[in-house]
Amino acid sequence: MAKPIFVLNGPNLNLLGTREPHLYGRATLDEIRVRCEARARTQGREVDFRQTNHEGELIDWVQEARLAAAGLVINPAGYGHTSVALHDALKTLEIPIVECHLSNPAAREAFRHHSYVSLVASGVICGLGPTGYELAIEAVCGLCASS
Ligand code: DQA
């Protein structure tokens, strides 16, 4: 059985659909999960899709991905801008990492312009809403295939 693609979501993304819809849209995280699963199937892959509001849990899942995942898509949400510990955990991975954001942090407040995740990601997709997740799945599957 091929290893799944881990899709890890950070804090407050459980509120998608009602959280600042002018920024993040109306799709719920569950709807995004369904789209990710469908897109992964077209690539012959499965996804393991998770969300947490806790930094330590996110780091535990990144560590789990070292052995259990073929590739990683991560929307670190606010932790992307703050977490050296998440950066360090991601650095231990030898699988492709694609960072994904619904909004475009570069076009927002200055404190969102730096990402500790981008420094260790193979690529970054942002500003395209839920479609970005699907593109991230496709990209990470392509990177898995070529590695
Ligand atoms: C986000 C962008 C982050 O700056 C923010 O903290 C989030 C969501 C996005 O998907 O656009 O929580 O990661």
mmCIF file with all atom_site columns, N, CA, C and O in Angstrom, residues 4-7 40 43 45-47 70-74 95-99 122-123 125 133-147:
data_model
loop_
_atom_site.group_PDB
_atom_site.id
_atom_site.type_symbol
_atom_site.label_atom_id
_atom_site.label_alt_id
_atom_site.label_comp_id
_atom_site.label_asym_id
_atom_site.label_entity_id
_atom_site.label_seq_id
_atom_site.pdbx_PDB_ins_code
_atom_site.Cartn_x
_atom_site.Cartn_y
_atom_site.Cartn_z
_atom_site.occupancy
_atom_site.B_iso_or_equiv
_atom_site.pdbx_formal_charge
_atom_site.auth_seq_id
_atom_site.auth_comp_id
_atom_site.auth_asym_id
_atom_site.auth_atom_id
_atom_site.pdbx_PDB_model_num
ATOM 1   N N  . PRO A 1 4   ? 0.311  7.553  2.306  1.00 0.00 ? 4   PRO A N  1
ATOM 2   C CA . PRO A 1 4   ? -0.560 8.690  1.990  1.00 0.00 ? 4   PRO A CA 1
ATOM 3   C C  . PRO A 1 4   ? 0.218  10.006 1.935  1.00 0.00 ? 4   PRO A C  1
ATOM 4   O O  . PRO A 1 4   ? 1.351  10.088 2.411  1.00 0.00 ? 4   PRO A O  1
ATOM 5   N N  . ILE A 1 5   ? -0.453 10.995 1.366  1.00 0.00 ? 5   ILE A N  1
ATOM 6   C CA . ILE A 1 5   ? 0.013  12.378 1.490  1.00 0.00 ? 5   ILE A CA 1
ATOM 7   C C  . ILE A 1 5   ? -0.604 12.928 2.769  1.00 0.00 ? 5   ILE A C  1
ATOM 8   O O  . ILE A 1 5   ? -1.827 12.874 2.945  1.00 0.00 ? 5   ILE A O  1
ATOM 9   N N  . PHE A 1 6   ? 0.214  13.423 3.669  1.00 0.00 ? 6   PHE A N  1
ATOM 10  C CA . PHE A 1 6   ? -0.326 14.094 4.857  1.00 0.00 ? 6   PHE A CA 1
ATOM 11  C C  . PHE A 1 6   ? -0.711 15.527 4.466  1.00 0.00 ? 6   PHE A C  1
ATOM 12  O O  . PHE A 1 6   ? 0.080  16.234 3.808  1.00 0.00 ? 6   PHE A O  1
ATOM 13  N N  . VAL A 1 7   ? -1.921 15.945 4.856  1.00 0.00 ? 7   VAL A N  1
ATOM 14  C CA . VAL A 1 7   ? -2.358 17.340 4.678  1.00 0.00 ? 7   VAL A CA 1
ATOM 15  C C  . VAL A 1 7   ? -2.643 17.870 6.084  1.00 0.00 ? 7   VAL A C  1
ATOM 16  O O  . VAL A 1 7   ? -3.640 17.484 6.715  1.00 0.00 ? 7   VAL A O  1
ATOM 17  N N  . ALA A 1 40  ? -6.296 13.772 -4.956 1.00 0.00 ? 40  ALA A N  1
ATOM 18  C CA . ALA A 1 40  ? -5.253 12.768 -4.697 1.00 0.00 ? 40  ALA A CA 1
ATOM 19  C C  . ALA A 1 40  ? -5.574 11.469 -5.434 1.00 0.00 ? 40  ALA A C  1
ATOM 20  O O  . ALA A 1 40  ? -4.668 10.818 -5.969 1.00 0.00 ? 40  ALA A O  1
ATOM 21  N N  . GLN A 1 43  ? -4.341 11.036 -8.754 1.00 0.00 ? 43  GLN A N  1
ATOM 22  C CA . GLN A 1 43  ? -2.886 10.803 -8.799 1.00 0.00 ? 43  GLN A CA 1
ATOM 23  C C  . GLN A 1 43  ? -2.541 9.424  -8.233 1.00 0.00 ? 43  GLN A C  1
ATOM 24  O O  . GLN A 1 43  ? -1.359 9.131  -7.984 1.00 0.00 ? 43  GLN A O  1
ATOM 25  N N  . ARG A 1 45  ? -3.225 8.407  -5.231 1.00 0.00 ? 45  ARG A N  1
ATOM 26  C CA . ARG A 1 45  ? -2.778 8.569  -3.838 1.00 0.00 ? 45  ARG A CA 1
ATOM 27  C C  . ARG A 1 45  ? -3.965 8.755  -2.908 1.00 0.00 ? 45  ARG A C  1
ATOM 28  O O  . ARG A 1 45  ? -5.049 9.151  -3.330 1.00 0.00 ? 45  ARG A O  1
ATOM 29  N N  . GLU A 1 46  ? -3.705 8.544  -1.622 1.00 0.00 ? 46  GLU A N  1
ATOM 30  C CA . GLU A 1 46  ? -4.689 8.860  -0.590 1.00 0.00 ? 46  GLU A CA 1
ATOM 31  C C  . GLU A 1 46  ? -4.139 9.988  0.270  1.00 0.00 ? 46  GLU A C  1
ATOM 32  O O  . GLU A 1 46  ? -2.919 10.191 0.316  1.00 0.00 ? 46  GLU A O  1
ATOM 33  N N  . VAL A 1 47  ? -5.066 10.715 0.925  1.00 0.00 ? 47  VAL A N  1
ATOM 34  C CA . VAL A 1 47  ? -4.603 11.761 1.847  1.00 0.00 ? 47  VAL A CA 1
ATOM 35  C C  . VAL A 1 47  ? -5.003 11.416 3.277  1.00 0.00 ? 47  VAL A C  1
ATOM 36  O O  . VAL A 1 47  ? -6.028 10.782 3.518  1.00 0.00 ? 47  VAL A O  1
ATOM 37  N N  . ALA A 1 70  ? 4.178  9.926  2.217  1.00 0.00 ? 70  ALA A N  1
ATOM 38  C CA . ALA A 1 70  ? 4.964  10.028 0.981  1.00 0.00 ? 70  ALA A CA 1
ATOM 39  C C  . ALA A 1 70  ? 5.322  11.482 0.695  1.00 0.00 ? 70  ALA A C  1
ATOM 40  O O  . ALA A 1 70  ? 6.321  11.777 0.027  1.00 0.00 ? 70  ALA A O  1
ATOM 41  N N  . GLY A 1 71  ? 4.494  12.385 1.180  1.00 0.00 ? 71  GLY A N  1
ATOM 42  C CA . GLY A 1 71  ? 4.718  13.816 0.970  1.00 0.00 ? 71  GLY A CA 1
ATOM 43  C C  . GLY A 1 71  ? 3.831  14.586 1.934  1.00 0.00 ? 71  GLY A C  1
ATOM 44  O O  . GLY A 1 71  ? 2.917  14.013 2.541  1.00 0.00 ? 71  GLY A O  1
ATOM 45  N N  . LEU A 1 72  ? 4.098  15.871 2.062  1.00 0.00 ? 72  LEU A N  1
ATOM 46  C CA . LEU A 1 72  ? 3.365  16.690 3.035  1.00 0.00 ? 72  LEU A CA 1
ATOM 47  C C  . LEU A 1 72  ? 2.883  17.992 2.393  1.00 0.00 ? 72  LEU A C  1
ATOM 48  O O  . LEU A 1 72  ? 3.663  18.718 1.775  1.00 0.00 ? 72  LEU A O  1
ATOM 49  N N  . VAL A 1 73  ? 1.573  18.244 2.569  1.00 0.00 ? 73  VAL A N  1
ATOM 50  C CA . VAL A 1 73  ? 1.007  19.568 2.292  1.00 0.00 ? 73  VAL A CA 1
ATOM 51  C C  . VAL A 1 73  ? 0.672  20.160 3.647  1.00 0.00 ? 73  VAL A C  1
ATOM 52  O O  . VAL A 1 73  ? 0.040  19.497 4.479  1.00 0.00 ? 73  VAL A O  1
ATOM 53  N N  . ILE A 1 74  ? 1.119  21.387 3.890  1.00 0.00 ? 74  ILE A N  1
ATOM 54  C CA . ILE A 1 74  ? 0.857  21.987 5.201  1.00 0.00 ? 74  ILE A CA 1
ATOM 55  C C  . ILE A 1 74  ? 0.383  23.424 5.058  1.00 0.00 ? 74  ILE A C  1
ATOM 56  O O  . ILE A 1 74  ? 1.002  24.229 4.348  1.00 0.00 ? 74  ILE A O  1
ATOM 57  N N  . ILE A 1 95  ? 10.918 13.993 2.791  1.00 0.00 ? 95  ILE A N  1
ATOM 58  C CA . ILE A 1 95  ? 9.857  13.908 1.772  1.00 0.00 ? 95  ILE A CA 1
ATOM 59  C C  . ILE A 1 95  ? 9.540  15.329 1.295  1.00 0.00 ? 95  ILE A C  1
ATOM 60  O O  . ILE A 1 95  ? 9.852  16.302 1.987  1.00 0.00 ? 95  ILE A O  1
ATOM 61  N N  . PRO A 1 96  ? 8.910  15.445 0.099  1.00 0.00 ? 96  PRO A N  1
ATOM 62  C CA . PRO A 1 96  ? 8.568  16.794 -0.372 1.00 0.00 ? 96  PRO A CA 1
ATOM 63  C C  . PRO A 1 96  ? 7.529  17.484 0.519  1.00 0.00 ? 96  PRO A C  1
ATOM 64  O O  . PRO A 1 96  ? 6.616  16.836 1.031  1.00 0.00 ? 96  PRO A O  1
ATOM 65  N N  . ILE A 1 97  ? 7.718  18.784 0.690  1.00 0.00 ? 97  ILE A N  1
ATOM 66  C CA . ILE A 1 97  ? 6.815  19.606 1.517  1.00 0.00 ? 97  ILE A CA 1
ATOM 67  C C  . ILE A 1 97  ? 6.292  20.737 0.646  1.00 0.00 ? 97  ILE A C  1
ATOM 68  O O  . ILE A 1 97  ? 7.082  21.472 0.030  1.00 0.00 ? 97  ILE A O  1
ATOM 69  N N  . VAL A 1 98  ? 4.965  20.880 0.574  1.00 0.00 ? 98  VAL A N  1
ATOM 70  C CA . VAL A 1 98  ? 4.378  22.032 -0.109 1.00 0.00 ? 98  VAL A CA 1
ATOM 71  C C  . VAL A 1 98  ? 3.564  22.820 0.913  1.00 0.00 ? 98  VAL A C  1
ATOM 72  O O  . VAL A 1 98  ? 2.668  22.285 1.567  1.00 0.00 ? 98  VAL A O  1
ATOM 73  N N  . GLU A 1 99  ? 3.904  24.082 1.056  1.00 0.00 ? 99  GLU A N  1
ATOM 74  C CA . GLU A 1 99  ? 3.182  24.986 1.959  1.00 0.00 ? 99  GLU A CA 1
ATOM 75  C C  . GLU A 1 99  ? 2.010  25.595 1.202  1.00 0.00 ? 99  GLU A C  1
ATOM 76  O O  . GLU A 1 99  ? 2.143  25.949 0.017  1.00 0.00 ? 99  GLU A O  1
ATOM 77  N N  . SER A 1 122 ? 9.468  22.715 -0.401 1.00 0.00 ? 122 SER A N  1
ATOM 78  C CA . SER A 1 122 ? 9.864  22.603 -1.806 1.00 0.00 ? 122 SER A CA 1
ATOM 79  C C  . SER A 1 122 ? 9.181  23.693 -2.618 1.00 0.00 ? 122 SER A C  1
ATOM 80  O O  . SER A 1 122 ? 9.730  24.193 -3.602 1.00 0.00 ? 122 SER A O  1
ATOM 81  N N  . GLY A 1 123 ? 7.945  24.035 -2.240 1.00 0.00 ? 123 GLY A N  1
ATOM 82  C CA . GLY A 1 123 ? 7.204  25.071 -2.949 1.00 0.00 ? 123 GLY A CA 1
ATOM 83  C C  . GLY A 1 123 ? 6.108  25.634 -2.079 1.00 0.00 ? 123 GLY A C  1
ATOM 84  O O  . GLY A 1 123 ? 5.777  25.067 -1.037 1.00 0.00 ? 123 GLY A O  1
ATOM 85  N N  . ILE A 1 125 ? 2.143  27.567 -2.297 1.00 0.00 ? 125 ILE A N  1
ATOM 86  C CA . ILE A 1 125 ? 0.979  27.977 -3.090 1.00 0.00 ? 125 ILE A CA 1
ATOM 87  C C  . ILE A 1 125 ? 0.095  28.817 -2.177 1.00 0.00 ? 125 ILE A C  1
ATOM 88  O O  . ILE A 1 125 ? -0.286 28.372 -1.096 1.00 0.00 ? 125 ILE A O  1
ATOM 89  N N  . TYR A 1 133 ? -5.194 24.155 -2.386 1.00 0.00 ? 133 TYR A N  1
ATOM 90  C CA . TYR A 1 133 ? -4.955 22.843 -1.762 1.00 0.00 ? 133 TYR A CA 1
ATOM 91  C C  . TYR A 1 133 ? -4.865 21.755 -2.835 1.00 0.00 ? 133 TYR A C  1
ATOM 92  O O  . TYR A 1 133 ? -4.018 20.867 -2.773 1.00 0.00 ? 133 TYR A O  1
ATOM 93  N N  . GLU A 1 134 ? -5.782 21.818 -3.810 1.00 0.00 ? 134 GLU A N  1
ATOM 94  C CA . GLU A 1 134 ? -5.774 20.799 -4.870 1.00 0.00 ? 134 GLU A CA 1
ATOM 95  C C  . GLU A 1 134 ? -4.474 20.890 -5.676 1.00 0.00 ? 134 GLU A C  1
ATOM 96  O O  . GLU A 1 134 ? -3.871 19.865 -6.035 1.00 0.00 ? 134 GLU A O  1
ATOM 97  N N  . LEU A 1 135 ? -4.054 22.118 -5.965 1.00 0.00 ? 135 LEU A N  1
ATOM 98  C CA . LEU A 1 135 ? -2.803 22.293 -6.713 1.00 0.00 ? 135 LEU A CA 1
ATOM 99  C C  . LEU A 1 135 ? -1.612 21.801 -5.886 1.00 0.00 ? 135 LEU A C  1
ATOM 100 O O  . LEU A 1 135 ? -0.664 21.225 -6.436 1.00 0.00 ? 135 LEU A O  1
ATOM 101 N N  . ALA A 1 136 ? -1.685 22.019 -4.583 1.00 0.00 ? 136 ALA A N  1
ATOM 102 C CA . ALA A 1 136 ? -0.598 21.561 -3.698 1.00 0.00 ? 136 ALA A CA 1
ATOM 103 C C  . ALA A 1 136 ? -0.531 20.027 -3.689 1.00 0.00 ? 136 ALA A C  1
ATOM 104 O O  . ALA A 1 136 ? 0.569  19.453 -3.696 1.00 0.00 ? 136 ALA A O  1
ATOM 105 N N  . ILE A 1 137 ? -1.701 19.381 -3.681 1.00 0.00 ? 137 ILE A N  1
ATOM 106 C CA . ILE A 1 137 ? -1.734 17.902 -3.730 1.00 0.00 ? 137 ILE A CA 1
ATOM 107 C C  . ILE A 1 137 ? -1.070 17.434 -5.024 1.00 0.00 ? 137 ILE A C  1
ATOM 108 O O  . ILE A 1 137 ? -0.221 16.535 -5.027 1.00 0.00 ? 137 ILE A O  1
ATOM 109 N N  . GLU A 1 138 ? -1.484 18.065 -6.129 1.00 0.00 ? 138 GLU A N  1
ATOM 110 C CA . GLU A 1 138 ? -0.932 17.657 -7.428 1.00 0.00 ? 138 GLU A CA 1
ATOM 111 C C  . GLU A 1 138 ? 0.585  17.861 -7.456 1.00 0.00 ? 138 GLU A C  1
ATOM 112 O O  . GLU A 1 138 ? 1.339  17.010 -7.910 1.00 0.00 ? 138 GLU A O  1
ATOM 113 N N  . ALA A 1 139 ? 1.006  19.011 -6.929 1.00 0.00 ? 139 ALA A N  1
ATOM 114 C CA . ALA A 1 139 ? 2.447  19.326 -6.933 1.00 0.00 ? 139 ALA A CA 1
ATOM 115 C C  . ALA A 1 139 ? 3.215  18.326 -6.082 1.00 0.00 ? 139 ALA A C  1
ATOM 116 O O  . ALA A 1 139 ? 4.269  17.818 -6.495 1.00 0.00 ? 139 ALA A O  1
ATOM 117 N N  . VAL A 1 140 ? 2.703  18.030 -4.904 1.00 0.00 ? 140 VAL A N  1
ATOM 118 C CA . VAL A 1 140 ? 3.458  17.138 -4.013 1.00 0.00 ? 140 VAL A CA 1
ATOM 119 C C  . VAL A 1 140 ? 3.478  15.719 -4.577 1.00 0.00 ? 140 VAL A C  1
ATOM 120 O O  . VAL A 1 140 ? 4.503  15.022 -4.481 1.00 0.00 ? 140 VAL A O  1
ATOM 121 N N  . CYS A 1 141 ? 2.390  15.313 -5.239 1.00 0.00 ? 141 CYS A N  1
ATOM 122 C CA . CYS A 1 141 ? 2.376  13.979 -5.880 1.00 0.00 ? 141 CYS A CA 1
ATOM 123 C C  . CYS A 1 141 ? 3.415  13.933 -6.986 1.00 0.00 ? 141 CYS A C  1
ATOM 124 O O  . CYS A 1 141 ? 4.127  12.917 -7.140 1.00 0.00 ? 141 CYS A O  1
ATOM 125 N N  . GLY A 1 142 ? 3.528  15.002 -7.750 1.00 0.00 ? 142 GLY A N  1
ATOM 126 C CA . GLY A 1 142 ? 4.540  15.062 -8.809 1.00 0.00 ? 142 GLY A CA 1
ATOM 127 C C  . GLY A 1 142 ? 5.935  14.980 -8.239 1.00 0.00 ? 142 GLY A C  1
ATOM 128 O O  . GLY A 1 142 ? 6.806  14.281 -8.781 1.00 0.00 ? 142 GLY A O  1
ATOM 129 N N  . LEU A 1 143 ? 6.156  15.644 -7.116 1.00 0.00 ? 143 LEU A N  1
ATOM 130 C CA . LEU A 1 143 ? 7.478  15.618 -6.483 1.00 0.00 ? 143 LEU A CA 1
ATOM 131 C C  . LEU A 1 143 ? 7.783  14.238 -5.907 1.00 0.00 ? 143 LEU A C  1
ATOM 132 O O  . LEU A 1 143 ? 8.926  13.783 -5.955 1.00 0.00 ? 143 LEU A O  1
ATOM 133 N N  . CYS A 1 144 ? 6.754  13.565 -5.379 1.00 0.00 ? 144 CYS A N  1
ATOM 134 C CA . CYS A 1 144 ? 6.954  12.195 -4.862 1.00 0.00 ? 144 CYS A CA 1
ATOM 135 C C  . CYS A 1 144 ? 7.355  11.277 -6.009 1.00 0.00 ? 144 CYS A C  1
ATOM 136 O O  . CYS A 1 144 ? 8.253  10.453 -5.869 1.00 0.00 ? 144 CYS A O  1
ATOM 137 N N  . ALA A 1 145 ? 6.640  11.426 -7.135 1.00 0.00 ? 145 ALA A N  1
ATOM 138 C CA . ALA A 1 145 ? 6.859  10.535 -8.273 1.00 0.00 ? 145 ALA A CA 1
ATOM 139 C C  . ALA A 1 145 ? 8.277  10.686 -8.812 1.00 0.00 ? 145 ALA A C  1
ATOM 140 O O  . ALA A 1 145 ? 8.900  9.725  -9.241 1.00 0.00 ? 145 ALA A O  1
ATOM 141 N N  . SER A 1 146 ? 8.779  11.927 -8.769 1.00 0.00 ? 146 SER A N  1
ATOM 142 C CA . SER A 1 146 ? 10.079 12.161 -9.373 1.00 0.00 ? 146 SER A CA 1
ATOM 143 C C  . SER A 1 146 ? 11.223 11.952 -8.381 1.00 0.00 ? 146 SER A C  1
ATOM 144 O O  . SER A 1 146 ? 12.376 12.181 -8.709 1.00 0.00 ? 146 SER A O  1
ATOM 145 N N  . SER A 1 147 ? 10.878 11.541 -7.141 1.00 0.00 ? 147 SER A N  1
ATOM 146 C CA . SER A 1 147 ? 11.965 11.352 -6.173 1.00 0.00 ? 147 SER A CA 1
ATOM 147 C C  . SER A 1 147 ? 12.198 9.879  -5.898 1.00 0.00 ? 147 SER A C  1
ATOM 148 O O  . SER A 1 147 ? 11.435 9.029  -6.294 1.00 0.00 ? 147 SER A O  1
#
